[in-house]
Amino acid sequence: MSESVKRALITGITGQDGSYLAEHLLALGYKVHGIVRRVAFEREGTRLSRIAHLTDLVTLHSGSLESYASLYKIVQDVQPDEVYHLGAQSFVSYSFDDPFSTFQSNINGTHFLLEAVRLIVPQCRFYFAGSSEMFGQVTESPQTESTKFHPRSPYGISKVTGFDLSRNYREAYGMFVCSGILFNHESPRRGLEFVTRKITWHVAQIKQGKKTQLALGNLDALRDWGFAGDFVIAMHCMLQQSQPDDYVIATGETHTVREFCELAFSHVGLNYEDYVVVDPKFYRPAEVHLLLGDTTKARQTLGWKPQVAFRELVHMMVDHDLAALSD
Ligand code: NAP
Ligand code: G4F
């Protein structure tokens, strides 16, 4: 292999973002390594489905965010130039059910990986997947890199701690560590538990006569929704700068869950009010009511901007789910 080929290591490569990022880095000529949980090798059909088309192109390593030893060994074997730490328990709602395991993987997992990188490849560039959930109960709108954090869930708390750990490794050890403060980003590869994909999957089922109803929680929550394929490009850009820094990545538009429903149902000629019911079981103990990102810094420094608009995103996801049902 040529000396100039860069090695990237991705945690969470089986997830939505990991799959798009792996595609992007392969297209740029990177040698891509990914960490997957051992169980993924036993259930390749489901657990590796998002990267099924890439498995011959990437090198997969079995490991877990709960195990410092496994992360240490993988970093030692791969000797990465860039680490993209995307692996996490990423479902906010579940973090209320099991905050302890969320903290274990999201906080300790991040700490383990940072420490392994510090000891083995301190010159390696490191991306931490921060989140707009860190803003939580927002103190200003739109939110920028300097907006105060007020997390409203164990997940949000875990990401604030991961962010603080990442900044501390940068400041204390001079490591090249960047955090992306990414607002919600979606795609046809989004997990079915998240509200956007839950809606588009139900729209397709309802259109085909396989379901009659969609039960949701808070329809008035406002989110700044972008396309995951656009957002992973920003992750890579951050690690190519001359100095490490943190960036808000968003679209700069916010929409309610209700608006998402309206658009998704109307795309197939249906009225959402005829199908959507509110079930309080989907309410959260504490809600994040409004998220809206200001990407001035990312636009000016990284030259990044989103390409896919809200309407296009909703249509892309509905069309995908309709096509998948017809297969
Ligand atoms: P995702 O689809 O839920 O993927 C999460 C990934 O983490 C999966 O590959 C999962 O592996 C892996 N993982 C979870 N627990 C693990 C553990 N204990 N050990 C090893 N791997 C583990 O999430 P995503 O949407 O791609 O998001 C990527 C990252 O960005 C996450 O850190 C998320 O919190 C953050 N983020 C996402 C958004 C968004 O809107 N998508 C916004 C801001 C920040 P399995 O396949 O084995 O479960
Ligand atoms: O799709 P959601 O579950 O995403 P949420 O909680 O905003 O978190 C996502 O984005 C974060 C970035 O801000 C990431 F860090 C995180 O990893 C994840 O990717 O819920 C969106 C909104 C919430 O306000 C929720 O209360 O939709 C509301 N909602 C209403 N009914 C619902 C439902 N959410 C889900 N999942 N399911 C419902 O039935």
mmCIF file of C-alpha atoms in Angstrom, residues 91-97 152-153 193 195 198 215-221 223 257-258 276-289:
data_model
loop_
_atom_site.group_PDB
_atom_site.id
_atom_site.type_symbol
_atom_site.label_atom_id
_atom_site.label_comp_id
_atom_site.label_asym_id
_atom_site.label_seq_id
_atom_site.Cartn_x
_atom_site.Cartn_y
_atom_site.Cartn_z
ATOM 1 C CA PHE A 91 -31.878 6.764 20.892
ATOM 2 C CA VAL A 92 -32.869 9.548 23.302
ATOM 3 C CA SER A 93 -36.049 7.833 24.432
ATOM 4 C CA TYR A 94 -34.227 4.631 25.395
ATOM 5 C CA SER A 95 -31.722 6.603 27.452
ATOM 6 C CA PHE A 96 -34.523 7.323 29.948
ATOM 7 C CA ASP A 97 -35.224 3.575 30.203
ATOM 8 C CA ARG A 152 -32.711 17.208 28.987
ATOM 9 C CA SER A 153 -32.036 13.455 28.831
ATOM 10 C CA GLU A 193 -37.352 3.906 16.087
ATOM 11 C CA VAL A 195 -39.648 9.660 14.365
ATOM 12 C CA LYS A 198 -41.217 5.721 11.785
ATOM 13 C CA ALA A 215 -49.274 6.378 16.881
ATOM 14 C CA LEU A 216 -46.890 9.208 17.779
ATOM 15 C CA GLY A 217 -45.986 11.320 20.792
ATOM 16 C CA ASN A 218 -45.325 15.068 20.766
ATOM 17 C CA LEU A 219 -46.314 16.413 17.336
ATOM 18 C CA ASP A 220 -45.253 19.956 18.203
ATOM 19 C CA ALA A 221 -41.545 19.289 18.776
ATOM 20 C CA ARG A 223 -36.323 19.839 14.765
ATOM 21 C CA VAL A 257 -43.141 16.609 13.713
ATOM 22 C CA ARG A 258 -46.649 17.516 12.509
ATOM 23 C CA VAL A 276 -52.086 9.855 13.030
ATOM 24 C CA VAL A 277 -53.129 9.383 16.655
ATOM 25 C CA VAL A 278 -51.347 10.719 19.702
ATOM 26 C CA ASP A 279 -50.304 8.132 22.270
ATOM 27 C CA PRO A 280 -48.828 9.613 25.474
ATOM 28 C CA LYS A 281 -46.619 6.550 25.843
ATOM 29 C CA PHE A 282 -44.338 8.176 23.264
ATOM 30 C CA TYR A 283 -43.945 11.360 25.330
ATOM 31 C CA ARG A 284 -40.597 11.775 27.076
ATOM 32 C CA PRO A 285 -40.119 12.597 30.765
ATOM 33 C CA ALA A 286 -38.382 15.794 29.610
ATOM 34 C CA GLU A 287 -38.667 17.024 26.026
ATOM 35 C CA VAL A 288 -36.388 19.136 23.851
ATOM 36 C CA HIS A 289 -38.972 21.439 22.300
#
